[in-house]
Coordinates of C-alpha atoms in Angstrom, one line a residue:
M287 CA 6.0 -17.9 -37.2
E288 CA 5.5 -16.1 -34.0
Y289 CA 1.9 -16.1 -32.6
V290 CA 0.5 -12.7 -31.8
T291 CA -2.5 -12.2 -29.7
A292 CA -4.6 -9.1 -28.9
V293 CA -5.6 -10.4 -25.5
P294 CA -3.8 -8.2 -22.9
H295 CA -1.5 -9.9 -20.4
P296 CA -3.0 -10.4 -17.0
R297 CA -1.8 -8.0 -14.4
T298 CA 0.3 -9.3 -11.5
P299 CA -1.4 -9.4 -8.1
A300 CA 1.1 -6.9 -6.7
A301 CA 0.2 -4.2 -9.3
G302 CA -2.9 -3.1 -7.5
P303 CA -1.4 -2.6 -4.0
A304 CA 1.7 -1.0 -5.5
R305 CA -0.4 1.6 -7.4
A306 CA -2.5 2.2 -4.3
G307 CA 0.6 2.7 -2.2
R308 CA 2.0 5.3 -4.6
R309 CA -1.2 7.1 -4.8
S310 CA -1.7 7.2 -1.1
L311 CA 1.9 8.4 -0.6
A312 CA 1.3 11.3 -2.9
V313 CA -2.0 12.3 -1.2
A314 CA -0.5 11.9 2.3
L315 CA 2.5 14.1 1.4
L316 CA 0.3 16.8 -0.1
C317 CA -2.3 16.7 2.7
G318 CA 0.4 16.7 5.5
A319 CA 2.5 19.5 4.1
L320 CA -0.6 21.6 3.1
G321 CA -2.3 21.0 6.4
A322 CA 0.7 22.0 8.5
A323 CA 1.2 25.2 6.4
V324 CA -2.5 26.1 6.7
A325 CA -2.6 25.6 10.4
L326 CA 0.6 27.6 11.0
L327 CA -0.7 30.4 8.8
A328 CA -4.1 30.5 10.5
T329 CA -2.6 30.8 14.0
R330 CA -0.8 34.0 12.9
Q331 CA -4.1 35.7 11.9
E332 CA -6.7 37.6 13.9
W333 CA -9.1 35.2 15.7
A334 CA -11.1 37.5 17.9
E335 CA -12.0 41.2 18.3
G336 CA -13.8 43.1 21.0
T337 CA -13.9 46.4 22.8
A338 CA -12.9 47.5 26.3
T339 CA -14.0 50.5 28.2
V340 CA -11.3 52.5 29.9
A341 CA -11.8 55.9 31.6
G342 CA -15.2 56.3 30.0
G343 CA -13.9 55.5 26.5
A344 CA -14.0 52.4 24.4
F345 CA -11.2 51.0 22.3
T346 CA -10.8 48.0 20.1
L347 CA -8.8 44.9 21.2
T348 CA -7.7 42.1 18.9
A349 CA -6.2 38.7 19.5
K350 CA -4.3 36.5 17.1
G351 CA -4.5 32.7 17.1
S352 CA -1.2 32.4 18.9
D353 CA -2.6 34.7 21.6
V354 CA -5.7 32.5 22.1
T355 CA -3.9 29.1 22.1
G356 CA -0.5 27.8 21.0
V357 CA -1.6 24.2 20.7
P358 CA -2.5 24.2 16.9
A359 CA 0.9 25.7 15.9
S360 CA 2.8 23.3 18.1
L361 CA 0.9 20.2 16.9
A362 CA 1.2 21.3 13.3
I363 CA 5.0 21.3 13.7
V364 CA 4.9 17.9 15.4
G365 CA 2.7 16.6 12.6
L366 CA 5.1 17.9 9.9
A367 CA 8.1 16.3 11.7
A368 CA 6.2 13.0 12.0
L369 CA 5.3 13.1 8.3
V370 CA 9.0 13.3 7.4
A371 CA 10.0 10.7 10.1
V372 CA 7.6 8.2 8.5
F373 CA 10.1 7.4 5.8
A374 CA 13.0 7.0 8.3
V375 CA 11.5 4.1 10.2
R376 CA 10.0 0.7 9.4
R377 CA 7.4 -1.7 10.7
A378 CA 6.3 -0.9 14.3
G379 CA 8.2 2.4 14.3
R380 CA 6.4 3.5 11.2
F381 CA 3.0 2.6 12.7
A382 CA 3.9 4.6 15.8
V383 CA 5.0 7.7 13.9
A384 CA 1.9 7.5 11.7
A385 CA -0.3 7.3 14.8
L386 CA 1.5 10.4 16.1
L387 CA 0.8 12.2 12.8
A388 CA -2.9 11.3 13.1
L389 CA -3.1 12.4 16.7
S390 CA -1.4 15.7 15.9
G391 CA -4.1 16.4 13.3
A392 CA -6.9 15.5 15.6
G393 CA -5.4 17.7 18.4
T394 CA -5.1 20.6 16.0
V395 CA -8.7 20.3 15.0
A396 CA -9.9 20.1 18.7
A397 CA -7.7 23.0 19.8
A398 CA -8.8 25.2 16.9
L399 CA -12.5 24.6 17.4
A400 CA -12.1 25.3 21.1
G401 CA -10.3 28.6 20.4
A402 CA -13.1 29.7 18.0
S403 CA -15.2 30.7 21.0
D404 CA -12.5 31.5 23.5
S405 CA -12.5 35.1 25.0
S406 CA -9.8 34.7 27.6
A407 CA -7.1 36.3 25.6
L408 CA -9.2 39.5 25.0
D409 CA -10.3 39.4 28.7
D410 CA -6.7 39.5 29.8
Q411 CA -6.0 42.4 27.5
A412 CA -9.1 44.3 28.8
A413 CA -8.0 43.7 32.4
K414 CA -4.6 45.0 31.7
A415 CA -5.9 48.1 29.9
A416 CA -8.5 48.9 32.6
G417 CA -6.2 48.1 35.5
D418 CA -9.0 45.9 36.9
T419 CA -8.7 42.1 37.0
S420 CA -12.4 41.7 36.8
A421 CA -12.8 43.7 33.6
T422 CA -13.9 41.8 30.5
V423 CA -14.2 42.5 26.8
D424 CA -17.4 43.8 25.3
A425 CA -18.9 43.2 21.8
L426 CA -16.9 40.1 21.3
S427 CA -16.7 38.7 17.7
H428 CA -14.7 35.9 16.1
T429 CA -13.3 35.5 12.6
A430 CA -13.2 32.4 10.4
W431 CA -9.5 31.7 11.0
P432 CA -10.0 29.2 13.8
Y433 CA -12.0 27.1 11.4
V434 CA -9.2 27.4 8.7
A435 CA -6.8 26.1 11.3
A436 CA -9.2 23.2 12.0
V437 CA -9.2 22.4 8.2
G438 CA -5.4 22.3 8.4
G439 CA -5.6 19.9 11.3
A440 CA -8.1 17.7 9.3
L441 CA -5.6 17.5 6.5
L442 CA -2.9 16.3 8.9
L443 CA -5.3 13.8 10.3
L444 CA -6.1 12.5 6.8
A445 CA -2.3 12.1 6.2
G446 CA -1.9 10.2 9.4
L447 CA -4.8 7.9 8.6
L448 CA -3.3 7.2 5.1
A449 CA 0.0 6.5 6.7
L450 CA -1.6 4.0 9.1
R451 CA -3.5 2.3 6.3
Y452 CA -0.9 2.2 3.5
G453 CA 2.4 3.1 5.3
R454 CA 3.7 -0.4 5.1
Q455 CA 3.7 -0.1 1.3
W456 CA 5.7 3.1 1.2
P457 CA 9.4 3.2 0.5
A458 CA 11.9 3.9 3.3
M459 CA 15.2 5.8 3.3
S460 CA 18.0 4.1 1.4
G461 CA 19.9 1.6 3.4
R462 CA 23.0 1.5 1.2
Y463 CA 25.1 2.6 4.1
E464 CA 23.6 0.1 6.6
R465 CA 25.7 -3.0 7.2
S466 CA 24.1 -6.1 5.8
G467 CA 24.7 -9.6 7.0
A468 CA 24.7 -11.0 3.5
P469 CA 28.2 -11.8 2.2
R470 CA 29.5 -9.4 -0.4
R471 CA 30.2 -10.9 -3.9
R472 CA 33.8 -10.8 -4.7
P473 CA 34.7 -9.3 -8.1
Q474 CA 35.6 -12.0 -10.6
T475 CA 39.0 -12.0 -12.2
V476 CA 39.3 -10.8 -15.8
D477 CA 41.8 -12.2 -18.2
P478 CA 42.6 -9.3 -20.7
D479 CA 43.7 -11.9 -23.3
R480 CA 40.1 -13.4 -23.3
P481 CA 37.6 -11.1 -25.0
E482 CA 34.7 -13.0 -23.5
D483 CA 35.9 -12.1 -20.0
L484 CA 36.1 -8.4 -21.0
W485 CA 32.5 -8.5 -22.3
K486 CA 31.2 -10.3 -19.2
A487 CA 32.9 -7.7 -16.9
I488 CA 31.2 -4.9 -18.9
D489 CA 27.9 -6.6 -18.5
R490 CA 28.4 -6.8 -14.7
G491 CA 29.1 -3.1 -14.6
E492 CA 32.8 -3.5 -13.9
D493 CA 35.7 -1.7 -15.5
P494 CA 37.9 -4.4 -17.1
T495 CA 40.7 -1.9 -17.4
S496 CA 40.9 -1.2 -13.7
A497 CA 43.0 -4.3 -13.1

């Protein structure tokens, strides 16, 4: 009679790291893709607004994030490319790409926060409108979009840190087309007059009728 026990089987030591690797992979992909999208979207929005006085009259000037600085958008694209490239490399290459992803996120945060108080883009517009290189914008105000871009950079940074910490546990692109040094197993001969050979070929995934 078979002995049945209610005690659960002990988990293998590799179960914990494998689960952590899958979870970190999902979080990194979500954070990286979302962070890049948020940063790119934020740079297309209005970051600053002010007024310029020309010929005794005042008119409103606005500047988008791309007018203030192009760094967040560029680094967001680099970070997104690095997120994809993480799965194309292994070992030291994966570590280097993960570091690039983290640096892209950190650079996006720094550039976005610096642009939150930058008035140079509006000053240039005021100088062109007034025809005076010394003219500056008045009543300057900023929106919350630079900080939204910084949040996107922070998500990219988090994805890079996860790749640095757990990247070695993530899968890589399939190497089925890569040449391997291991010798290929030759297909075994099948005798059609022996039923046991036919069943063994089927178990191996071979077509016994192809011969």
